[in-house]
């Protein structure tokens, strides 16, 4: 079976395995090479689960995150899944530097791509926390149209 024939759920499971490999073997370069040369980026169909998996991988991958993001950012689409968390995007623990602190503009761009008006309230609360971190680290981003749109969503304006 080819990657292009996988369902959203199967793609999501495969990306989740990348995340486990990263934790077990720290094989970032091999993973990036596989994504770059073998992954087929789907232009249609349901992609919410795949977006969640890419988001989790991006939050977990602190080294080479920018390179990974450049490969997968077009795969990030609105997430309809209620069972995901942005915890690793804003929380510091055991040497983990969250994306909101390390690369606030990337965090903002990711949220802009995946968060929509109908996002569950508990996730919007996490978005608010990430926006606070982004503003704290890079105050000038508060005027950015992506920041403004996300703030309107979490405030219930949009």
C-alpha atoms as a printed R data frame, in Angstrom:
    type eleno elety resid chain resno       x      y      z
1   ATOM     1    CA   UNK     A     1   0.000  0.000  0.000
2   ATOM     2    CA   UNK     A     2   1.246  3.498 -0.852
3   ATOM     3    CA   UNK     A     3   1.128  6.456  1.531
4   ATOM     4    CA   UNK     A     4  -1.209  8.219 -0.883
5   ATOM     5    CA   UNK     A     5  -3.742  5.407 -0.385
6   ATOM     6    CA   UNK     A     6  -3.804  5.684  3.407
7   ATOM     7    CA   UNK     A     7  -6.826  7.101  5.183
8   ATOM     8    CA   UNK     A     8  -6.537 10.149  7.445
9   ATOM     9    CA   UNK     A     9  -6.484  7.837 10.467
10  ATOM    10    CA   UNK     A    10  -3.749  5.631  8.983
11  ATOM    11    CA   UNK     A    11  -1.627  8.665  8.056
12  ATOM    12    CA   UNK     A    12  -2.099 10.018 11.556
13  ATOM    13    CA   UNK     A    13  -0.941  6.715 13.054
14  ATOM    14    CA   UNK     A    14   2.158  6.680 10.849
15  ATOM    15    CA   UNK     A    15   3.112 10.234 11.855
16  ATOM    16    CA   UNK     A    16   2.556  9.301 15.507
17  ATOM    17    CA   UNK     A    17   5.100  6.510 15.004
18  ATOM    18    CA   UNK     A    18   7.597  9.132 13.764
19  ATOM    19    CA   UNK     A    19   7.073 10.894 17.082
20  ATOM    20    CA   UNK     A    20   7.790  7.685 19.008
21  ATOM    21    CA   UNK     A    21  10.911  7.047 16.920
22  ATOM    22    CA   UNK     A    22  12.142 10.533 17.741
23  ATOM    23    CA   UNK     A    23  11.735  9.869 21.461
24  ATOM    24    CA   UNK     A    24  13.345  6.429 21.261
25  ATOM    25    CA   UNK     A    25  16.169  6.983 18.789
26  ATOM    26    CA   UNK     A    26  16.509 10.718 18.188
27  ATOM    27    CA   UNK     A    27  16.628 10.003 14.461
28  ATOM    28    CA   UNK     A    28  15.539 13.460 13.338
29  ATOM    29    CA   UNK     A    29  17.569 13.555 10.123
30  ATOM    30    CA   UNK     A    30  16.357 10.146  8.962
31  ATOM    31    CA   UNK     A    31  12.770 11.156  9.649
32  ATOM    32    CA   UNK     A    32  13.195 14.423  7.747
33  ATOM    33    CA   UNK     A    33  14.720 12.588  4.794
34  ATOM    34    CA   UNK     A    34  11.832 10.125  4.731
35  ATOM    35    CA   UNK     A    35   9.253 12.923  4.822
36  ATOM    36    CA   UNK     A    36  11.102 14.913  2.169
37  ATOM    37    CA   UNK     A    37  11.572 12.049 -0.293
38  ATOM    38    CA   UNK     A    38   8.824  9.525  0.423
39  ATOM    39    CA   UNK     A    39   5.814 11.257  1.949
40  ATOM    40    CA   UNK     A    40   3.031 12.049 -0.489
41  ATOM    41    CA   UNK     A    41   1.197 15.176  0.515
42  ATOM    42    CA   UNK     A    42  -2.494 14.715 -0.088
43  ATOM    43    CA   UNK     A    43  -4.465 17.560 -1.607
44  ATOM    44    CA   UNK     A    44  -7.919 16.264 -0.738
45  ATOM    45    CA   UNK     A    45  -9.992 14.293  1.681
46  ATOM    46    CA   UNK     A    46 -10.248 14.457  5.444
47  ATOM    47    CA   UNK     A    47  -7.029 15.687  7.059
48  ATOM    48    CA   UNK     A    48  -7.921 16.662 10.609
49  ATOM    49    CA   UNK     A    49  -6.247 13.599 12.178
50  ATOM    50    CA   UNK     A    50  -3.165 14.088 10.039
51  ATOM    51    CA   UNK     A    51  -3.002 17.745 11.129
52  ATOM    52    CA   UNK     A    52  -3.144 16.715 14.795
53  ATOM    53    CA   UNK     A    53  -0.321 14.214 14.241
54  ATOM    54    CA   UNK     A    54   1.875 16.780 12.431
55  ATOM    55    CA   UNK     A    55   1.155 19.307 15.186
56  ATOM    56    CA   UNK     A    56   2.174 16.824 17.892
57  ATOM    57    CA   UNK     A    57   5.357 15.980 16.011
58  ATOM    58    CA   UNK     A    58   6.210 19.665 15.585
59  ATOM    59    CA   UNK     A    59   5.681 20.330 19.286
60  ATOM    60    CA   UNK     A    60   7.874 17.350 20.238
61  ATOM    61    CA   UNK     A    61  10.653 18.010 17.729
62  ATOM    62    CA   UNK     A    62  12.706 20.882 19.089
63  ATOM    63    CA   UNK     A    63  15.797 20.209 16.979
64  ATOM    64    CA   UNK     A    64  15.202 20.676 13.269
65  ATOM    65    CA   UNK     A    65  11.675 21.961 13.954
66  ATOM    66    CA   UNK     A    66  12.019 24.720 11.381
67  ATOM    67    CA   UNK     A    67  13.039 22.244  8.665
68  ATOM    68    CA   UNK     A    68  10.187 19.910  9.570
69  ATOM    69    CA   UNK     A    69   7.759 22.840  9.537
70  ATOM    70    CA   UNK     A    70   8.881 23.903  6.069
71  ATOM    71    CA   UNK     A    71   8.087 20.365  4.857
72  ATOM    72    CA   UNK     A    72   4.668 19.960  6.484
73  ATOM    73    CA   UNK     A    73   3.119 23.405  6.945
74  ATOM    74    CA   UNK     A    74   0.875 23.038  3.892
75  ATOM    75    CA   UNK     A    75  -0.472 19.836  5.490
76  ATOM    76    CA   UNK     A    76  -1.787 21.726  8.507
77  ATOM    77    CA   UNK     A    77  -5.539 22.191  8.157
78  ATOM    78    CA   UNK     A    78  -8.345 23.025 10.593
79  ATOM    79    CA   UNK     A    79  -8.532 20.431 13.327
80  ATOM    80    CA   UNK     A    80 -11.954 19.039 14.131
81  ATOM    81    CA   UNK     A    81 -10.703 16.548 16.709
82  ATOM    82    CA   UNK     A    82 -11.566 17.389 20.327
83  ATOM    83    CA   UNK     A    83  -8.897 15.100 21.746
84  ATOM    84    CA   UNK     A    84  -5.715 17.025 21.203
85  ATOM    85    CA   UNK     A    85  -3.757 19.398 23.371
86  ATOM    86    CA   UNK     A    86  -1.406 22.307 22.852
87  ATOM    87    CA   UNK     A    87   0.274 21.675 26.218
88  ATOM    88    CA   UNK     A    88   3.734 21.130 24.746
89  ATOM    89    CA   UNK     A    89   3.426 24.347 22.743
90  ATOM    90    CA   UNK     A    90   3.374 26.508 25.879
91  ATOM    91    CA   UNK     A    91   4.554 24.445 28.863
92  ATOM    92    CA   UNK     A    92   8.189 24.172 29.996
93  ATOM    93    CA   UNK     A    93   9.284 20.933 31.672
94  ATOM    94    CA   UNK     A    94  12.412 18.742 32.019
95  ATOM    95    CA   UNK     A    95  14.432 20.874 29.640
96  ATOM    96    CA   UNK     A    96  11.645 21.034 27.031
97  ATOM    97    CA   UNK     A    97  11.485 24.558 25.638
98  ATOM    98    CA   UNK     A    98   8.003 25.155 24.269
99  ATOM    99    CA   UNK     A    99   7.520 26.384 20.733
100 ATOM   100    CA   UNK     A   100   5.724 29.526 21.962
101 ATOM   101    CA   UNK     A   101   8.958 30.543 23.728
102 ATOM   102    CA   UNK     A   102  11.468 29.180 21.228
103 ATOM   103    CA   UNK     A   103   9.756 30.238 18.000
104 ATOM   104    CA   UNK     A   104   6.658 32.331 18.729
105 ATOM   105    CA   UNK     A   105   6.068 33.260 15.093
106 ATOM   106    CA   UNK     A   106   5.969 29.594 14.073
107 ATOM   107    CA   UNK     A   107   3.574 28.833 16.943
108 ATOM   108    CA   UNK     A   108   1.355 31.681 15.774
109 ATOM   109    CA   UNK     A   109   1.411 30.500 12.158
110 ATOM   110    CA   UNK     A   110   0.571 26.922 13.140
111 ATOM   111    CA   UNK     A   111  -2.377 28.012 15.265
112 ATOM   112    CA   UNK     A   112  -3.584 30.255 12.453
113 ATOM   113    CA   UNK     A   113  -3.682 27.215 10.165
114 ATOM   114    CA   UNK     A   114  -5.386 24.738 12.526
115 ATOM   115    CA   UNK     A   115  -7.706 26.746 14.799
116 ATOM   116    CA   UNK     A   116 -11.194 27.635 13.594
117 ATOM   117    CA   UNK     A   117 -14.271 29.258 15.098
118 ATOM   118    CA   UNK     A   118 -15.834 25.920 16.022
119 ATOM   119    CA   UNK     A   119 -12.795 24.710 17.961
120 ATOM   120    CA   UNK     A   120 -13.815 23.295 21.371
121 ATOM   121    CA   UNK     A   121 -13.607 25.745 24.278
122 ATOM   122    CA   UNK     A   122 -10.951 23.782 26.229
123 ATOM   123    CA   UNK     A   123  -8.601 24.018 23.236
124 ATOM   124    CA   UNK     A   124  -9.349 27.723 22.818
125 ATOM   125    CA   UNK     A   125  -8.260 28.178 26.440
126 ATOM   126    CA   UNK     A   126  -4.902 26.663 25.482
127 ATOM   127    CA   UNK     A   127  -4.739 28.899 22.402
128 ATOM   128    CA   UNK     A   128  -5.231 31.884 24.708
129 ATOM   129    CA   UNK     A   129  -2.276 30.677 26.811
130 ATOM   130    CA   UNK     A   130  -0.087 30.319 23.708
131 ATOM   131    CA   UNK     A   131  -1.101 33.801 22.525
132 ATOM   132    CA   UNK     A   132  -0.116 35.197 25.927
133 ATOM   133    CA   UNK     A   133   3.312 33.525 25.615
134 ATOM   134    CA   UNK     A   134   3.743 34.801 22.054
135 ATOM   135    CA   UNK     A   135   2.897 38.350 23.156
136 ATOM   136    CA   UNK     A   136   5.268 38.093 26.116
137 ATOM   137    CA   UNK     A   137   8.205 36.900 23.975
138 ATOM   138    CA   UNK     A   138   7.500 38.961 20.830
139 ATOM   139    CA   UNK     A   139   5.141 41.869 21.684
140 ATOM   140    CA   UNK     A   140   5.169 43.178 18.107
141 ATOM   141    CA   UNK     A   141   3.313 40.033 16.954
142 ATOM   142    CA   UNK     A   142   0.218 41.289 18.782
143 ATOM   143    CA   UNK     A   143  -0.455 43.514 15.752
144 ATOM   144    CA   UNK     A   144  -0.061 40.623 13.296
145 ATOM   145    CA   UNK     A   145  -3.278 39.696 11.457
146 ATOM   146    CA   UNK     A   146  -2.886 36.028 12.479
147 ATOM   147    CA   UNK     A   147  -2.679 37.016 16.143
148 ATOM   148    CA   UNK     A   148  -5.693 39.335 15.817
149 ATOM   149    CA   UNK     A   149  -7.816 36.641 14.125
150 ATOM   150    CA   UNK     A   150  -6.924 34.030 16.767
151 ATOM   151    CA   UNK     A   151  -7.648 36.505 19.566
152 ATOM   152    CA   UNK     A   152 -11.061 37.193 18.024
153 ATOM   153    CA   UNK     A   153 -11.756 33.448 17.911
154 ATOM   154    CA   UNK     A   154 -10.783 32.831 21.542
155 ATOM   155    CA   UNK     A   155 -12.755 35.904 22.614
156 ATOM   156    CA   UNK     A   156 -15.838 34.676 20.765
157 ATOM   157    CA   UNK     A   157 -15.905 37.674 18.406
158 ATOM   158    CA   UNK     A   158 -15.584 35.690 15.175
